[in-house]
Short mmCIF file of C-alpha atoms in Angstrom, two decimals:
data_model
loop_
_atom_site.label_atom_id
_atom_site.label_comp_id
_atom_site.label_asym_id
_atom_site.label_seq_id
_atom_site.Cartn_x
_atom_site.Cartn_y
_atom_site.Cartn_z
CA UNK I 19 -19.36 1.59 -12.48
CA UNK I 20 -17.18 0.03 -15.09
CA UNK I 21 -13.55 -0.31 -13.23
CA UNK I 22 -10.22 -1.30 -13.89
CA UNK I 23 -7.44 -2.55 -11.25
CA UNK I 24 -4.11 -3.02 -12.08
CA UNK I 25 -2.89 -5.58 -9.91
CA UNK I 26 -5.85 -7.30 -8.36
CA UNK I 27 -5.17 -10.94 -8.02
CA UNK I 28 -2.67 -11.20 -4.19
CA UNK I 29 -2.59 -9.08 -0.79
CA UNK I 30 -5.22 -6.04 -0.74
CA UNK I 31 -5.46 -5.59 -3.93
CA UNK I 32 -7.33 -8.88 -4.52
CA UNK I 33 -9.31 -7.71 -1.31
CA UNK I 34 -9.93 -4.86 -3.24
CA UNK I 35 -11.49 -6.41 -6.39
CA UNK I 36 -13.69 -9.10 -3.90
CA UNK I 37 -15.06 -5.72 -2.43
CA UNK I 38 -15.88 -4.03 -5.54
CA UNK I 39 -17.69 -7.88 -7.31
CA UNK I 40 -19.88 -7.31 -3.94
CA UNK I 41 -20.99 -4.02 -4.69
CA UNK I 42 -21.96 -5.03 -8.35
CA UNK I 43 -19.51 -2.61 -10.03
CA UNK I 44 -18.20 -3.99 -13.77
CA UNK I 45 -14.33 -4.93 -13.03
CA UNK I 46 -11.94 -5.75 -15.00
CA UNK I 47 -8.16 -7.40 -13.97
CA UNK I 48 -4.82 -6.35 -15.74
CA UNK I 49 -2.04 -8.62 -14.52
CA UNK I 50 0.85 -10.39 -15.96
CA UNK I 51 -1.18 -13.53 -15.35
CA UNK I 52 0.98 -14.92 -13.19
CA UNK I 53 -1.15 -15.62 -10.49
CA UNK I 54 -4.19 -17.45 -10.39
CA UNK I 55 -7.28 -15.50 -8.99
CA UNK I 56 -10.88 -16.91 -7.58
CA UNK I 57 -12.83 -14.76 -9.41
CA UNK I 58 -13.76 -16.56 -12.61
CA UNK I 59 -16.32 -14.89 -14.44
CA UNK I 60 -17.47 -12.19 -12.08
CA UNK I 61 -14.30 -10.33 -13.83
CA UNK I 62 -12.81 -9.78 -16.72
CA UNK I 63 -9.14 -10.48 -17.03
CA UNK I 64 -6.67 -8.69 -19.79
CA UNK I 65 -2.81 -10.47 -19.33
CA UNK I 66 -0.32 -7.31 -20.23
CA UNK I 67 2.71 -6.17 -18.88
CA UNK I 68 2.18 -2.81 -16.76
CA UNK I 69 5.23 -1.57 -17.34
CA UNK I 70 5.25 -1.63 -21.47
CA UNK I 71 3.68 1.67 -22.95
CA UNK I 72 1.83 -0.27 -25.89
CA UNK I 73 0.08 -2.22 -23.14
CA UNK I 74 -0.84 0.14 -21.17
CA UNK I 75 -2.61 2.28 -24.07
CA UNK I 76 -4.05 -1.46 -25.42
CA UNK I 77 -6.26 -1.28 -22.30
CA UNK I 78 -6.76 2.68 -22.43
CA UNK I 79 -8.78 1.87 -26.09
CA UNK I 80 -11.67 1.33 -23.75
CA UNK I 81 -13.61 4.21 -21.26
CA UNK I 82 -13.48 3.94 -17.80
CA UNK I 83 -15.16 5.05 -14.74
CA UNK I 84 -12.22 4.43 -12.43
CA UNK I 85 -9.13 3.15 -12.33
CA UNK I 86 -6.73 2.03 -9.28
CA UNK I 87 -3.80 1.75 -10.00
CA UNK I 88 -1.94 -1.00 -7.41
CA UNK I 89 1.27 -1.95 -9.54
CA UNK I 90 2.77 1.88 -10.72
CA UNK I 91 6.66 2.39 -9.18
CA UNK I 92 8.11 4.84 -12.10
CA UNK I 93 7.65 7.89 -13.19
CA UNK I 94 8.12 6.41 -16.73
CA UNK I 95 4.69 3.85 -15.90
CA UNK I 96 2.88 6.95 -14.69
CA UNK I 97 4.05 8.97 -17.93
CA UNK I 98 1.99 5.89 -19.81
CA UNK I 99 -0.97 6.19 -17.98
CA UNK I 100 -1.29 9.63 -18.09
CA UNK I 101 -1.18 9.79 -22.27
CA UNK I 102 -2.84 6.48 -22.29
CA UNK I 103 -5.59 7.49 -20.28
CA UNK I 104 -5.90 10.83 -21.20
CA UNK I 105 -9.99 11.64 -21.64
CA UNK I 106 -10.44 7.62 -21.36
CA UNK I 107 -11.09 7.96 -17.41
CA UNK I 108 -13.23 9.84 -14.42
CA UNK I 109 -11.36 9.34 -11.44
CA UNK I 110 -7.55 7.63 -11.16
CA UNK I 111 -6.76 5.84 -7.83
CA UNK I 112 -2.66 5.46 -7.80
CA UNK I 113 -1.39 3.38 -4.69
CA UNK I 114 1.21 5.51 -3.43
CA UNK I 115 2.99 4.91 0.12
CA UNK I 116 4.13 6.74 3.29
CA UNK I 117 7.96 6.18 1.78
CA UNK I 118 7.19 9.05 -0.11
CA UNK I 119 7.61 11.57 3.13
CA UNK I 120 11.79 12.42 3.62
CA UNK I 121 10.30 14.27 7.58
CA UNK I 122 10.75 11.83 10.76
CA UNK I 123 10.22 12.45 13.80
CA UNK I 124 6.54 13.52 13.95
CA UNK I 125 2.97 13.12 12.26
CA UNK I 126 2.95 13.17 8.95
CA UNK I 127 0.27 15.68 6.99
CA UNK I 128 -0.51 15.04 2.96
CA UNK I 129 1.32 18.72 2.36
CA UNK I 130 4.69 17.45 3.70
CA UNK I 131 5.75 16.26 0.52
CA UNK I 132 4.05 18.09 -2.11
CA UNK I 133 4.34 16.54 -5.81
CA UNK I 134 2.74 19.27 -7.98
CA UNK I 135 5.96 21.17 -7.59
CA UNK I 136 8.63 18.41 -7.27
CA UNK I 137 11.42 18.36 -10.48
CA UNK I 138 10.23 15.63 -12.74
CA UNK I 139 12.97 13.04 -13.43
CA UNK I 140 12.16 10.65 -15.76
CA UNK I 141 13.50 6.62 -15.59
CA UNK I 142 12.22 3.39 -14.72
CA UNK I 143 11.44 1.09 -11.41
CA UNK I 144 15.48 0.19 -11.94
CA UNK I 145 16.49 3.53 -11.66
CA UNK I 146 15.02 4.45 -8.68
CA UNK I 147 14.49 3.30 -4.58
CA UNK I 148 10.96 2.32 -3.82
CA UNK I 149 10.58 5.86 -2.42
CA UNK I 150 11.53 7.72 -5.03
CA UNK I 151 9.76 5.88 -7.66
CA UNK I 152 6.48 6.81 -5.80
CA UNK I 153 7.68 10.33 -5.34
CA UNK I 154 7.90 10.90 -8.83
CA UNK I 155 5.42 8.75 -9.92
CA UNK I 156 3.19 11.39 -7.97
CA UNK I 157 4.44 14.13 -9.51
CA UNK I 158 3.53 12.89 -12.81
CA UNK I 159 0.44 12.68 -12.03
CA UNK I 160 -0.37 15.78 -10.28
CA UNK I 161 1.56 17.61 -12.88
CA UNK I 162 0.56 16.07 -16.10
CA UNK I 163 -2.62 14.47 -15.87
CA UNK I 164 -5.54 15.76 -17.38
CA UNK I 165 -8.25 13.40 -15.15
CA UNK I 166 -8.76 13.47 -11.36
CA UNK I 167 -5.82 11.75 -9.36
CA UNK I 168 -5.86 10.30 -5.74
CA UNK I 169 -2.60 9.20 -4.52
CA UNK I 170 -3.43 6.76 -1.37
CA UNK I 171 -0.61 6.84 1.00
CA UNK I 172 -0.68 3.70 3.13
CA UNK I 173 1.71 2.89 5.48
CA UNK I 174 3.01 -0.86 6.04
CA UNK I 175 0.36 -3.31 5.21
CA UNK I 176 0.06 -6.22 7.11
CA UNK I 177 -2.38 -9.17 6.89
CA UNK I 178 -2.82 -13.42 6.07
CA UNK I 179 -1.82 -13.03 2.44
CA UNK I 180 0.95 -10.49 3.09
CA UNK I 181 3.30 -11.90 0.81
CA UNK I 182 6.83 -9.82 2.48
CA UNK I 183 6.29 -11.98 5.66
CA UNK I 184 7.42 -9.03 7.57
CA UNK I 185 5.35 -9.81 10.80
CA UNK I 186 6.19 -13.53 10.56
CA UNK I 187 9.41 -12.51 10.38
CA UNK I 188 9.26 -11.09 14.10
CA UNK I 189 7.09 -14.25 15.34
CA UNK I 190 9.27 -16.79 14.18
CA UNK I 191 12.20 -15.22 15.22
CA UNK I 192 11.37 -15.12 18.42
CA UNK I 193 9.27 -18.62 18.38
CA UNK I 194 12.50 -19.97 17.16
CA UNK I 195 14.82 -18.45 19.67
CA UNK I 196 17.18 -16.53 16.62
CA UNK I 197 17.98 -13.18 17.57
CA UNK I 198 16.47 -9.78 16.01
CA UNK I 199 19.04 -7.20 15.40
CA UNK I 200 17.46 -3.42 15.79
CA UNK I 201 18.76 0.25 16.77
CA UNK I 202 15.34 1.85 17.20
CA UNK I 203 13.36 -0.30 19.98
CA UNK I 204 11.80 2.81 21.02
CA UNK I 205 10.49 4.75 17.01
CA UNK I 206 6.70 3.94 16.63
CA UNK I 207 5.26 3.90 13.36
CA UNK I 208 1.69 2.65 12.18
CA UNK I 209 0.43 0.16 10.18
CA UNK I 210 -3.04 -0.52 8.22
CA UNK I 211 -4.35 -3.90 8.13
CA UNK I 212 -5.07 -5.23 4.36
CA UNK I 213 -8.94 -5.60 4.64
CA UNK I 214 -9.06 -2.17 5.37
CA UNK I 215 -6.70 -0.74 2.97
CA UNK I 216 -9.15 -2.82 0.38
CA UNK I 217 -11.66 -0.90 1.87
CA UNK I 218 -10.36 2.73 2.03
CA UNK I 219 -9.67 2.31 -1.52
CA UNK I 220 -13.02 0.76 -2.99
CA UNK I 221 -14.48 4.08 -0.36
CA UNK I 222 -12.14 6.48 -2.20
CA UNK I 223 -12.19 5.54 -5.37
CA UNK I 224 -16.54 5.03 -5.83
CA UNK I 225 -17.67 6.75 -3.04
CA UNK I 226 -16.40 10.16 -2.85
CA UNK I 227 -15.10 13.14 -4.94
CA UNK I 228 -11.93 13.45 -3.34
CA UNK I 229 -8.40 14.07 -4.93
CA UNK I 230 -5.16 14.53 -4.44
CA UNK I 231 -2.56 12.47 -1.67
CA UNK I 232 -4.76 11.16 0.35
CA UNK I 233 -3.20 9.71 4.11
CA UNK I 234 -4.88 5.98 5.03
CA UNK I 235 -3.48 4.24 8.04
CA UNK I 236 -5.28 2.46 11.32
CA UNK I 237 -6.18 4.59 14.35
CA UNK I 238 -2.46 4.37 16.90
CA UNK I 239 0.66 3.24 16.30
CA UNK I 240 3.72 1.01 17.97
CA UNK I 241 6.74 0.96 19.03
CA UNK I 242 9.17 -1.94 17.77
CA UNK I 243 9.58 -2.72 21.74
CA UNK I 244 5.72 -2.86 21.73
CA UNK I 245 5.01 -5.46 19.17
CA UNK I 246 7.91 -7.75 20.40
CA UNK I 247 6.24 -7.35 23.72
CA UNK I 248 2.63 -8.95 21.90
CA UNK I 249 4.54 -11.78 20.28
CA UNK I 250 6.13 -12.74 23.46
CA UNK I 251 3.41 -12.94 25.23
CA UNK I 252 1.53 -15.14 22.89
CA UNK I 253 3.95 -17.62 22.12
CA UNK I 254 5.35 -17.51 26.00
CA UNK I 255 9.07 -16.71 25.48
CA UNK I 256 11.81 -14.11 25.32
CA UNK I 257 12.92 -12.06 22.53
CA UNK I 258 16.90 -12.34 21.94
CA UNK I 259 17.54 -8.92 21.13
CA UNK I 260 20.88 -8.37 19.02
CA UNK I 261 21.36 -4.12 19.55
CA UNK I 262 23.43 -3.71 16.06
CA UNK I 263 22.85 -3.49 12.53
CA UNK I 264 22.68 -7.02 10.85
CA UNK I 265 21.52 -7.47 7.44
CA UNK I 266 20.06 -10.66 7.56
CA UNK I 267 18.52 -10.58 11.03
CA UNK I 268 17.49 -6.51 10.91
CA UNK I 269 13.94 -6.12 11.87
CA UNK I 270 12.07 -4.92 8.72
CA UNK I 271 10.40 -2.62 11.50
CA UNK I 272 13.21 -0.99 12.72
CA UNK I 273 13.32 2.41 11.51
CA UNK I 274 15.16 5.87 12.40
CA UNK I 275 12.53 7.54 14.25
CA UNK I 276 8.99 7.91 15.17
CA UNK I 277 6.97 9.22 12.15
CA UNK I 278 2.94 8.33 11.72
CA UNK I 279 0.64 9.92 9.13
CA UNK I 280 -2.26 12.18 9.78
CA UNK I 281 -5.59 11.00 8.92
CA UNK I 282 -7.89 13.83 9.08
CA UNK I 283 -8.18 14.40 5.54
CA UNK I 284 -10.10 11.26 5.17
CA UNK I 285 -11.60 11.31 8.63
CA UNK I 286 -13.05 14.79 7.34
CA UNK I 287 -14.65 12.97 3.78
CA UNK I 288 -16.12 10.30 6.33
CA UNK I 289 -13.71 7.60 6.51
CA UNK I 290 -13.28 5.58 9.40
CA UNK I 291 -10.79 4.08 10.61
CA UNK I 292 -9.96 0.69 13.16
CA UNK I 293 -8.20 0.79 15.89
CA UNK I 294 -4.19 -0.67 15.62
CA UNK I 295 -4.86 -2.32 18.84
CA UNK I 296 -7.95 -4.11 17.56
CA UNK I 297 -6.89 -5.76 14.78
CA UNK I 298 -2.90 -6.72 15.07
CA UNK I 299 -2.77 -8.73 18.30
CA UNK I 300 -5.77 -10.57 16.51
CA UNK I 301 -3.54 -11.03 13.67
CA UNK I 302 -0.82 -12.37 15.83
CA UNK I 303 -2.60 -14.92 16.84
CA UNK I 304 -4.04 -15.95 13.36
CA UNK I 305 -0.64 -15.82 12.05
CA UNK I 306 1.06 -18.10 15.09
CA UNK I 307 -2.28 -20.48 14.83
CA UNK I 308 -1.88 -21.05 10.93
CA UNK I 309 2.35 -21.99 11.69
CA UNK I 310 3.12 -19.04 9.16
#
């Protein structure tokens, strides 16, 4: 297949791109070019600027097979790609992200937030939260494209090359002895682990006919409590827990209350998933053995 990735040089996406190389497909990068990639000539790389409409239709001149779509936050990038690309594609892959879903409290299905019938607001990343961007980046799509869309919503995505540092945050904290403000010890949420978001998308994207939102998160889930728990008992000491809001010291996994997504729309088109408790104590210990 001849693909595209926007975004394919750091964290899954990269993963992503390695994945599709092994499986002979014909890829081609668009980045910025800011960051150097291993790839060489198993890929071809275009430099542009996602986020300028000329740029986007400069790449759209060309046909493709698929296209995933890593780096899209606005409604106003997805209202490029969706004139750029308009008979120029098969099947569009558009990251998305469990931010999108307002519910708490429970599991989360695809039709809890529905974007073929959310208002259309047009602006760009700057005008918008994270969640919102994606919210009505979706409904772009689902509204006004005229290709097949998938909208992969991952939850947080952990691994080596997670760039945020949000679960060395936690283990250095704690290795260090510096307290860890939270509220919500006891709110579990899930997590995938980068390798297999890579995965779920090079699977959704070339290997099935799905569309639509699409849920994609590792089997189980944890409580804040719970991962402090792991970390302490891998690098052998205490957690000083600080039971208030502080900005600097907030964990970046504290959140209001328990909410994981529902899988069973990719279970049912064959996808399967690892277990949480397979991979991230693994993880811990990569992450504590590398001094990250």
């Amino acid at each position: 297949m001849k693909i595209l990735v926007f975004g394919g040089t750091r964290f899954f996406g990269k993963q992503l791109v390695e994945a599709l190389i092994d499986a002979e497909h014909d890829v081609t990068i668009a980045t910025r070019g800011k960051q150097e990639h291993p790839f060489g000539d198993k890929v071809r790389t275009v430099v542009l600027n996602r986020t300028l409409r000329d740029d986007v239709f400069r790449i759209a001149n060309e046909k493709w097979d698929v296209v995933y779509d890593n780096i899209c936050y606005s409604p106003q990038e997805a209202s490029y790609a969706v004139s750029a690309f308009k008979d120029k594609v098969k099947r569009y892959i558009f990251t998305s992200s469990k931010a999108v879903y307002r519910n708490k409290d429970r599991e989360l299905t695809e039709s809890d937030f529905e974007p073929s019938t959310y208002e259309i607001i047009h602006g760009s990343k700057d005008d918008f939260d994270y969640g919102e961007g994606k919210r009505l980046a979706e409904a772009v799509f689902f509204q006004k494209a005229t290709f097949p869309v998938v909208a992969v919503r991952f939850p947080i995505v952990l691994g080596e090359a997670d760039y945020t540092e949000r679960l060395e945050f936690h283990i250095e904290h704690i290795r260090r002895g510096k307290e860890i403000a939270i509220t919500h010890e006891h709110a579990a949420t899930d997590f995938i682990l980068d390798q297999e978001a890579a995965r779920f998308l090079k699977w959704v994207g070339t290997e099935t006919d799905v569309t639509g939102p699409i849920n994609a998160s590792s089997d189980g889930s944890y409580t804040l409590q719970k991962i402090i728990e792991i970390i302490e008992s891998k690098v052998a000491r205490k957690c000083k827990l600080e039971f208030i809001a502080d900005q600097e010291d907030n964990s970046p996994f504290d959140i209001p209350g328990t909410n994981t997504l529902n899988t069973a729309k990719a279970k049912e088109a064959g996808f399967e998933f690892e277990n949480l408790e397979d991979w991230f104590p693994k993880l811990v210990d990569t992450l504590i053995q590398s001094g990250k």
